[in-house]
mmCIF file of C-alpha atoms and ligand atoms in Angstrom:
data_model
loop_
_atom_site.group_PDB
_atom_site.id
_atom_site.type_symbol
_atom_site.label_atom_id
_atom_site.label_comp_id
_atom_site.label_asym_id
_atom_site.label_seq_id
_atom_site.Cartn_x
_atom_site.Cartn_y
_atom_site.Cartn_z
ATOM 1 C CA MET G 223 7.414 13.259 1.577
ATOM 2 C CA SER G 224 5.832 14.042 4.957
ATOM 3 C CA TYR G 225 5.133 11.333 7.512
ATOM 4 C CA ASN G 226 3.387 11.046 10.830
ATOM 5 C CA SER G 227 5.097 8.146 12.636
ATOM 6 C CA ILE G 228 8.657 8.522 11.377
ATOM 7 C CA LEU G 229 10.972 11.497 10.956
ATOM 8 C CA VAL G 230 13.279 11.666 7.975
ATOM 9 C CA GLN G 231 16.367 13.791 7.480
ATOM 10 C CA GLN G 232 19.039 13.958 4.823
ATOM 11 C CA LYS G 233 22.501 15.188 5.864
ATOM 12 C CA ASP G 234 24.654 15.193 2.743
ATOM 13 C CA ALA G 235 24.742 11.525 1.661
ATOM 14 C CA VAL G 236 23.416 10.180 4.985
ATOM 15 C CA SER G 237 19.683 9.419 5.274
ATOM 16 C CA ILE G 238 18.348 9.291 8.817
ATOM 17 C CA ILE G 239 15.057 7.661 9.736
ATOM 18 C CA THR G 240 13.805 8.139 13.299
ATOM 19 C CA LEU G 241 10.960 5.938 14.521
ATOM 20 C CA ASN G 242 8.757 8.559 16.100
ATOM 21 C CA ARG G 243 6.089 7.289 18.481
ATOM 22 C CA PRO G 244 7.999 7.934 21.710
ATOM 23 C CA GLU G 245 4.913 7.719 23.955
ATOM 24 C CA LYS G 246 4.566 4.067 22.819
ATOM 25 C CA LEU G 247 8.321 3.474 22.880
ATOM 26 C CA ASN G 248 8.259 3.618 19.062
ATOM 27 C CA SER G 249 6.323 0.358 18.814
ATOM 28 C CA PHE G 250 4.997 -0.447 15.366
ATOM 29 C CA ASN G 251 1.456 0.232 14.265
ATOM 30 C CA SER G 252 0.414 -0.241 10.665
ATOM 31 C CA GLU G 253 0.953 3.426 9.842
ATOM 32 C CA MET G 254 4.574 3.308 10.996
ATOM 33 C CA HIS G 255 5.121 0.126 8.969
ATOM 34 C CA ARG G 256 3.677 1.705 5.827
ATOM 35 C CA GLU G 257 5.648 4.916 6.231
ATOM 36 C CA LEU G 258 8.917 3.112 6.913
ATOM 37 C CA ALA G 259 8.396 0.874 3.867
ATOM 38 C CA ALA G 260 7.698 3.906 1.661
ATOM 39 C CA GLU G 261 10.792 5.736 2.889
ATOM 40 C CA LEU G 262 13.041 2.679 2.463
ATOM 41 C CA ASN G 263 11.777 2.323 -1.115
ATOM 42 C CA ARG G 264 12.511 5.985 -1.732
ATOM 43 C CA ILE G 265 16.029 5.688 -0.301
ATOM 44 C CA ALA G 266 16.750 2.548 -2.342
ATOM 45 C CA ALA G 267 15.920 4.477 -5.522
ATOM 46 C CA ASP G 268 17.834 7.645 -4.605
ATOM 47 C CA GLN G 269 21.470 7.595 -5.717
ATOM 48 C CA LEU G 270 22.282 10.470 -3.366
ATOM 49 C CA CYS G 271 21.616 8.251 -0.303
ATOM 50 C CA ARG G 272 24.804 6.359 0.509
ATOM 51 C CA VAL G 273 24.279 5.359 4.161
ATOM 52 C CA LEU G 274 21.090 4.841 6.170
ATOM 53 C CA VAL G 275 20.886 5.494 9.913
ATOM 54 C CA LEU G 276 17.824 4.030 11.662
ATOM 55 C CA THR G 277 17.133 5.211 15.204
ATOM 56 C CA GLY G 278 14.318 5.960 17.651
ATOM 57 C CA ALA G 279 12.909 9.132 19.243
ATOM 58 C CA GLY G 280 12.949 9.547 23.014
ATOM 59 C CA ARG G 281 14.176 6.864 25.412
ATOM 60 C CA ALA G 282 13.544 3.786 23.227
ATOM 61 C CA PHE G 283 14.743 2.428 19.921
ATOM 62 C CA CYS G 284 11.588 0.353 19.390
ATOM 63 C CA ALA G 285 9.369 -1.883 21.576
ATOM 64 C CA GLY G 286 8.264 -4.156 18.711
ATOM 65 C CA GLN G 287 4.626 -4.541 17.791
ATOM 66 C CA ASP G 288 2.185 -2.044 19.324
ATOM 67 C CA LEU G 289 0.314 -4.391 21.631
ATOM 68 C CA SER G 290 -2.297 -1.791 22.523
ATOM 69 C CA GLU G 291 -3.654 -2.172 18.964
ATOM 70 C CA LYS G 292 -4.252 -5.909 19.375
ATOM 71 C CA LYS G 293 -7.875 -6.917 19.811
ATOM 72 C CA PHE G 294 -9.046 -10.476 20.285
ATOM 73 C CA ALA G 295 -12.532 -10.945 18.846
ATOM 74 C CA PRO G 296 -14.448 -13.804 20.477
ATOM 75 C CA GLY G 297 -14.260 -17.003 18.422
ATOM 76 C CA VAL G 298 -11.645 -15.620 16.022
ATOM 77 C CA VAL G 299 -8.264 -17.340 16.073
ATOM 78 C CA PRO G 300 -5.550 -14.699 15.447
ATOM 79 C CA ASP G 301 -3.062 -15.233 12.635
ATOM 80 C CA VAL G 302 0.112 -13.496 13.802
ATOM 81 C CA GLY G 303 1.890 -14.924 10.747
ATOM 82 C CA LYS G 304 -0.127 -12.568 8.547
ATOM 83 C CA SER G 305 1.460 -9.570 10.196
ATOM 84 C CA LEU G 306 4.909 -11.064 9.497
ATOM 85 C CA ASP G 307 3.963 -11.601 5.828
ATOM 86 C CA GLU G 308 2.546 -8.150 5.470
ATOM 87 C CA TYR G 309 4.993 -6.061 7.474
ATOM 88 C CA TYR G 310 7.902 -7.517 9.439
ATOM 89 C CA ASN G 311 9.398 -9.920 6.913
ATOM 90 C CA PRO G 312 9.371 -7.399 4.044
ATOM 91 C CA LEU G 313 10.860 -4.806 6.418
ATOM 92 C CA VAL G 314 13.855 -6.851 7.567
ATOM 93 C CA ARG G 315 14.397 -8.210 4.039
ATOM 94 C CA ARG G 316 14.395 -4.630 2.741
ATOM 95 C CA LEU G 317 16.870 -3.466 5.413
ATOM 96 C CA ARG G 318 19.207 -6.411 4.894
ATOM 97 C CA GLY G 319 18.957 -6.207 1.110
ATOM 98 C CA LEU G 320 19.498 -2.446 0.813
ATOM 99 C CA ALA G 321 22.514 -1.813 -1.443
ATOM 100 C CA ILE G 322 23.928 0.747 1.010
ATOM 101 C CA PRO G 323 25.189 0.220 4.574
ATOM 102 C CA VAL G 324 22.535 0.387 7.283
ATOM 103 C CA ILE G 325 23.599 1.655 10.704
ATOM 104 C CA THR G 326 21.083 0.901 13.414
ATOM 105 C CA ALA G 327 21.622 3.463 16.153
ATOM 106 C CA VAL G 328 20.086 1.800 19.185
ATOM 107 C CA ASN G 329 19.493 4.803 21.401
ATOM 108 C CA GLY G 330 17.556 2.965 24.135
ATOM 109 C CA VAL G 331 15.539 -0.150 24.853
ATOM 110 C CA ALA G 332 14.906 -2.455 21.876
ATOM 111 C CA ALA G 333 12.321 -5.151 22.586
ATOM 112 C CA GLY G 334 10.511 -7.879 20.647
ATOM 113 C CA ALA G 335 10.622 -7.307 16.894
ATOM 114 C CA GLY G 336 12.261 -3.959 17.729
ATOM 115 C CA ALA G 337 15.310 -5.803 19.077
ATOM 116 C CA ASN G 338 15.612 -7.900 15.951
ATOM 117 C CA ILE G 339 15.136 -4.950 13.607
ATOM 118 C CA ALA G 340 17.972 -3.287 15.550
ATOM 119 C CA LEU G 341 20.136 -6.379 15.107
ATOM 120 C CA THR G 342 19.449 -6.415 11.347
ATOM 121 C CA GLY G 343 21.701 -3.362 10.885
ATOM 122 C CA ASP G 344 24.961 -3.942 9.038
ATOM 123 C CA ILE G 345 26.644 -1.928 11.761
ATOM 124 C CA VAL G 346 24.796 -1.967 15.079
ATOM 125 C CA ILE G 347 25.739 0.855 17.450
ATOM 126 C CA ALA G 348 24.220 1.023 20.924
ATOM 127 C CA ALA G 349 24.032 3.777 23.509
ATOM 128 C CA LYS G 350 25.452 2.745 26.902
ATOM 129 C CA SER G 351 21.958 2.685 28.419
ATOM 130 C CA ALA G 352 20.408 0.609 25.611
ATOM 131 C CA ARG G 353 19.214 -2.935 26.239
ATOM 132 C CA PHE G 354 17.949 -5.711 23.984
ATOM 133 C CA ILE G 355 15.004 -7.833 25.117
ATOM 134 C CA GLN G 356 13.606 -10.846 23.275
ATOM 135 C CA ALA G 357 10.278 -10.065 24.936
ATOM 136 C CA PHE G 358 8.295 -12.538 22.828
ATOM 137 C CA SER G 359 8.198 -15.411 25.323
ATOM 138 C CA ARG G 360 6.520 -13.094 27.850
ATOM 139 C CA ILE G 361 3.467 -12.907 25.575
ATOM 140 C CA GLY G 362 3.521 -16.478 24.264
ATOM 141 C CA LEU G 363 5.288 -15.853 20.952
ATOM 142 C CA ILE G 364 8.596 -16.814 19.403
ATOM 143 C CA PRO G 365 11.357 -14.418 18.265
ATOM 144 C CA ASP G 366 10.505 -13.061 14.808
ATOM 145 C CA ALA G 367 11.814 -10.435 12.372
ATOM 146 C CA GLY G 368 14.812 -12.725 11.792
ATOM 147 C CA GLY G 369 15.566 -13.119 15.500
ATOM 148 C CA THR G 370 16.017 -16.885 15.568
ATOM 149 C CA TYR G 371 18.422 -16.602 12.621
ATOM 150 C CA ILE G 372 20.485 -13.672 13.849
ATOM 151 C CA LEU G 373 20.703 -14.831 17.461
ATOM 152 C CA THR G 374 21.691 -18.386 16.575
ATOM 153 C CA HIS G 375 24.299 -17.250 14.040
ATOM 154 C CA LYS G 376 25.825 -14.654 16.310
ATOM 155 C CA LEU G 377 25.433 -16.194 19.751
ATOM 156 C CA GLY G 378 25.271 -19.948 19.119
ATOM 157 C CA GLU G 379 22.403 -22.226 20.124
ATOM 158 C CA MET G 380 22.722 -22.082 23.909
ATOM 159 C CA ARG G 381 22.710 -18.298 24.276
ATOM 160 C CA ALA G 382 20.121 -17.885 21.509
ATOM 161 C CA LYS G 383 17.750 -20.228 23.338
ATOM 162 C CA ALA G 384 18.406 -18.720 26.762
ATOM 163 C CA VAL G 385 17.899 -15.078 25.774
ATOM 164 C CA SER G 386 14.771 -16.046 23.825
ATOM 165 C CA MET G 387 13.187 -18.301 26.410
ATOM 166 C CA LEU G 388 14.076 -16.243 29.471
ATOM 167 C CA ALA G 389 13.607 -12.821 27.807
ATOM 168 C CA THR G 390 16.599 -11.660 29.840
ATOM 169 C CA PRO G 391 17.515 -8.051 29.017
ATOM 170 C CA ILE G 392 20.961 -7.881 27.386
ATOM 171 C CA SER G 393 22.878 -4.716 28.222
ATOM 172 C CA ALA G 394 24.682 -2.770 25.507
ATOM 173 C CA GLU G 395 27.985 -3.800 27.078
ATOM 174 C CA GLN G 396 27.055 -7.502 27.029
ATOM 175 C CA ALA G 397 25.770 -7.203 23.460
ATOM 176 C CA GLU G 398 29.113 -5.729 22.429
ATOM 177 C CA LYS G 399 31.027 -8.538 24.176
ATOM 178 C CA TRP G 400 28.850 -11.099 22.370
ATOM 179 C CA GLY G 401 29.334 -9.476 18.959
ATOM 180 C CA LEU G 402 25.722 -8.367 18.551
ATOM 181 C CA VAL G 403 26.850 -4.757 18.574
ATOM 182 C CA TRP G 404 29.868 -3.181 16.885
ATOM 183 C CA GLN G 405 30.412 -0.295 19.311
ATOM 184 C CA VAL G 406 28.859 1.295 22.389
ATOM 185 C CA PHE G 407 28.807 5.083 22.554
ATOM 186 C CA ASP G 408 28.089 7.346 25.543
ATOM 187 C CA ASP G 409 24.461 8.447 25.847
ATOM 188 C CA GLU G 410 25.427 12.118 26.006
ATOM 189 C CA THR G 411 27.200 12.200 22.632
ATOM 190 C CA PHE G 412 25.400 9.248 21.046
ATOM 191 C CA MET G 413 23.897 10.758 17.878
ATOM 192 C CA ASP G 414 26.932 12.976 17.229
ATOM 193 C CA ASP G 415 29.191 9.910 17.403
ATOM 194 C CA VAL G 416 26.820 7.912 15.187
ATOM 195 C CA MET G 417 26.712 10.721 12.624
ATOM 196 C CA GLN G 418 30.483 10.954 12.575
ATOM 197 C CA LEU G 419 30.671 7.262 11.707
ATOM 198 C CA ALA G 420 27.834 7.529 9.173
ATOM 199 C CA THR G 421 29.430 10.520 7.454
ATOM 200 C CA GLN G 422 32.763 8.735 7.270
ATOM 201 C CA MET G 423 31.104 5.658 5.712
ATOM 202 C CA SER G 424 29.121 7.790 3.257
ATOM 203 C CA GLN G 425 32.430 9.080 1.879
ATOM 204 C CA GLN G 426 33.769 5.567 1.297
ATOM 205 C CA ALA G 427 33.333 3.551 -1.913
ATOM 206 C CA THR G 428 29.732 2.758 -0.963
ATOM 207 C CA CYS G 429 29.052 0.541 -3.995
ATOM 208 C CA ALA G 430 31.765 -1.805 -2.775
ATOM 209 C CA LEU G 431 30.310 -1.679 0.757
ATOM 210 C CA GLY G 432 26.946 -2.804 -0.636
ATOM 211 C CA LEU G 433 28.574 -5.636 -2.581
ATOM 212 C CA THR G 434 30.540 -6.623 0.541
ATOM 213 C CA LYS G 435 27.367 -7.065 2.557
ATOM 214 C CA GLN G 436 25.819 -9.078 -0.286
ATOM 215 C CA ALA G 437 28.826 -11.437 -0.265
ATOM 216 C CA ILE G 438 28.861 -11.816 3.511
ATOM 217 C CA HIS G 439 25.120 -12.552 3.610
ATOM 218 C CA ALA G 440 25.602 -15.387 1.127
ATOM 219 C CA VAL G 441 28.141 -17.205 3.316
ATOM 220 C CA SER G 442 25.628 -19.096 5.422
ATOM 221 C CA SER G 443 24.083 -20.826 2.403
ATOM 222 C CA ASN G 444 27.194 -21.223 0.220
ATOM 223 C CA THR G 445 29.991 -23.742 0.107
ATOM 224 C CA TYR G 446 33.548 -22.410 -0.003
ATOM 225 C CA ASP G 447 33.679 -22.915 -3.776
ATOM 226 C CA GLN G 448 30.347 -21.196 -4.341
ATOM 227 C CA GLN G 449 31.559 -18.310 -2.231
ATOM 228 C CA LEU G 450 34.732 -17.983 -4.319
ATOM 229 C CA ASP G 451 32.562 -17.832 -7.456
ATOM 230 C CA LEU G 452 30.351 -15.196 -5.878
ATOM 231 C CA GLU G 453 33.394 -13.135 -4.833
ATOM 232 C CA ARG G 454 34.630 -13.355 -8.401
ATOM 233 C CA ARG G 455 31.312 -12.049 -9.750
ATOM 234 C CA LEU G 456 30.897 -9.256 -7.194
ATOM 235 C CA GLN G 457 34.563 -8.212 -7.427
ATOM 236 C CA GLY G 458 34.036 -7.955 -11.179
ATOM 237 C CA GLU G 459 31.206 -5.521 -10.457
ATOM 238 C CA ALA G 460 33.263 -3.542 -7.943
ATOM 239 C CA GLY G 461 36.084 -3.324 -10.470
ATOM 240 C CA ARG G 462 33.756 -1.661 -12.982
ATOM 241 C CA THR G 463 32.902 1.251 -10.637
ATOM 242 C CA ASP G 464 34.345 4.762 -10.908
ATOM 243 C CA ASP G 465 35.313 4.389 -7.247
ATOM 244 C CA TYR G 466 37.756 1.578 -8.014
ATOM 245 C CA ARG G 467 39.578 3.759 -10.561
ATOM 246 C CA GLU G 468 39.530 6.682 -8.146
ATOM 247 C CA GLY G 469 40.808 4.543 -5.246
ATOM 248 C CA VAL G 470 43.790 3.240 -7.186
ATOM 249 C CA THR G 471 44.533 6.637 -8.773
ATOM 250 C CA ALA G 472 44.406 8.376 -5.380
ATOM 251 C CA PHE G 473 46.724 5.742 -3.907
ATOM 252 C CA LYS G 474 49.249 6.274 -6.673
ATOM 253 C CA GLU G 475 49.000 10.042 -6.380
ATOM 254 C CA LYS G 476 49.376 9.805 -2.585
ATOM 255 C CA ARG G 477 46.168 11.751 -1.874
ATOM 256 C CA GLU G 478 42.787 11.086 -0.237
ATOM 257 C CA ALA G 479 40.345 9.379 -2.601
ATOM 258 C CA ARG G 480 37.185 11.281 -3.529
ATOM 259 C CA PHE G 481 34.620 8.525 -3.891
ATOM 260 C CA THR G 482 31.218 9.168 -5.433
ATOM 261 C CA GLY G 483 29.492 5.858 -4.739
ATOM 262 C CA ARG G 484 29.319 5.085 -8.472
HETATM 263 C C1 LHQ T 36 3.928 -0.079 24.576
HETATM 264 C C2 LHQ T 36 4.730 -1.121 24.090
HETATM 265 C C3 LHQ T 36 4.230 -1.921 23.043
HETATM 266 C C4 LHQ T 36 2.293 -0.613 23.087
HETATM 267 C C5 LHQ T 36 5.777 -0.165 25.672
HETATM 268 N N1 LHQ T 36 3.019 -1.643 22.575
HETATM 269 N N2 LHQ T 36 2.706 0.171 24.065
HETATM 270 C C6 LHQ T 36 4.615 -9.449 15.496
HETATM 271 C C7 LHQ T 36 3.399 -9.709 14.850
HETATM 272 C C8 LHQ T 36 2.148 -9.509 15.465
HETATM 273 C C9 LHQ T 36 1.852 -9.484 16.716
HETATM 274 C C10 LHQ T 36 2.697 -9.464 17.806
HETATM 275 O O1 LHQ T 36 4.038 -9.217 17.733
HETATM 276 C C11 LHQ T 36 4.894 -9.239 16.754
HETATM 277 C C12 LHQ T 36 6.268 -8.988 17.105
HETATM 278 C C13 LHQ T 36 6.554 -8.405 18.464
HETATM 279 O O2 LHQ T 36 7.221 -7.417 18.513
HETATM 280 S S1 LHQ T 36 6.011 -9.200 19.858
HETATM 281 C C14 LHQ T 36 6.731 -8.300 21.162
HETATM 282 C C15 LHQ T 36 6.011 -7.002 21.428
HETATM 283 N N3 LHQ T 36 6.718 -6.184 22.365
HETATM 284 C C16 LHQ T 36 6.772 -6.440 23.670
HETATM 285 O O3 LHQ T 36 6.265 -7.404 24.163
HETATM 286 C C17 LHQ T 36 7.457 -5.407 24.533
HETATM 287 C C18 LHQ T 36 6.453 -4.723 25.425
HETATM 288 N N4 LHQ T 36 7.090 -3.690 26.208
HETATM 289 C C19 LHQ T 36 7.834 -3.951 27.295
HETATM 290 O O4 LHQ T 36 8.091 -5.071 27.652
HETATM 291 C C20 LHQ T 36 8.362 -2.772 28.042
HETATM 292 O O5 LHQ T 36 7.598 -1.653 27.736
HETATM 293 C C21 LHQ T 36 9.842 -2.444 27.739
HETATM 294 C C22 LHQ T 36 10.728 -3.566 28.322
HETATM 295 C C23 LHQ T 36 10.095 -2.299 26.255
HETATM 296 C C24 LHQ T 36 10.232 -1.119 28.412
HETATM 297 O O6 LHQ T 36 9.860 -1.167 29.782
HETATM 298 P P1 LHQ T 36 9.792 0.173 30.636
HETATM 299 O O7 LHQ T 36 11.028 0.952 30.393
HETATM 300 O O8 LHQ T 36 9.474 -0.216 32.030
HETATM 301 O O9 LHQ T 36 8.595 1.035 29.997
HETATM 302 P P2 LHQ T 36 7.028 0.785 30.151
HETATM 303 O O10 LHQ T 36 6.717 -0.655 30.095
HETATM 304 O O11 LHQ T 36 6.540 1.569 31.334
HETATM 305 O O12 LHQ T 36 6.476 1.448 28.802
HETATM 306 C C25 LHQ T 36 6.297 2.856 28.658
HETATM 307 C C26 LHQ T 36 5.039 3.102 27.878
HETATM 308 O O13 LHQ T 36 5.195 2.522 26.574
HETATM 309 C C27 LHQ T 36 3.836 2.418 28.524
HETATM 310 O O14 LHQ T 36 2.717 3.201 28.274
HETATM 311 P P3 LHQ T 36 2.055 4.065 29.487
HETATM 312 O O15 LHQ T 36 0.858 4.693 28.847
HETATM 313 O O16 LHQ T 36 1.735 3.105 30.577
HETATM 314 O O17 LHQ T 36 3.125 5.039 29.864
HETATM 315 C C28 LHQ T 36 3.731 1.136 27.728
HETATM 316 O O18 LHQ T 36 2.453 0.581 27.722
HETATM 317 C C29 LHQ T 36 4.124 1.607 26.337
HETATM 318 N N5 LHQ T 36 4.631 0.484 25.540
HETATM 319 N N6 LHQ T 36 5.874 -1.155 24.789
HETATM 320 N N7 LHQ T 36 4.957 -2.931 22.507
#
């Protein structure tokens, strides 16, 4: 499929989506939302895709909503919630719910909804020069795209409130110290390092990785006992995959496993 606002590439089992409106710091207009949704649906249905990398073109990851598109008609009260219903909430639900690991490769500044889309990755990798800005308060909004959830869970209430209310830029280094980011890579080798990680993950037992994220996501709404039941159910599923047989067989034969993601 050919797109205008995103670039898509397939390198073996790794699908790469690049937000591609660099002159607007990859901020979202409706076209980019529609194209990204279509590509995520395609990837979800394609068994050959075993890891997704989401990144941005140029010097930004994403600056959130394209504010230059916003028009205020006299006498019309805007409903920002509609845009969340239509675009942002389905997008972050789709990313979080994808049955394969999602690596967000935060190549540069990530602001507003762009910061929270970045933080929705299962594995968040940032370039040294990247920064995360909860820019919402600067324009009279609240963090969206899951921001209040992610920030509070990962940072605790005090830091979540401070970074949201003050819109203080968080450096990649700080984000790593706070556990918002898994690793920080040098700018110069950033995408090569990301692709090395993505390729390695795409050769793992990716079904089990998908089930792992499902189990971990359920923790915040489950009791301990419910979580044990869920682990039992999902482990049952993992145990029925070809990859489980291959993993155990390879271990016994003292060789590298050749996983297929099935
Ligand atoms: C932009 C943008 C942008 C358009 C930079 N739009 N052009 C959901 C539902 C509905 C409505 C509202 O929102 C939401 C969710 C949200 O995401 S709200 C938050 C929206 N995003 C922001 O408020 C961030 C706005 N951008 C910035 O604060 C800065 O640009 C950052 C901190 C990202 C980067 O700063 P600088 O590195 O100094 O770059 P810059 O400001 O000079 O931007 C470069 C160009 O990109 C510039 O265009 P120009 O023609 O002057 O070169 C900006 O206008 C354009 N740009 N963000 N969101």
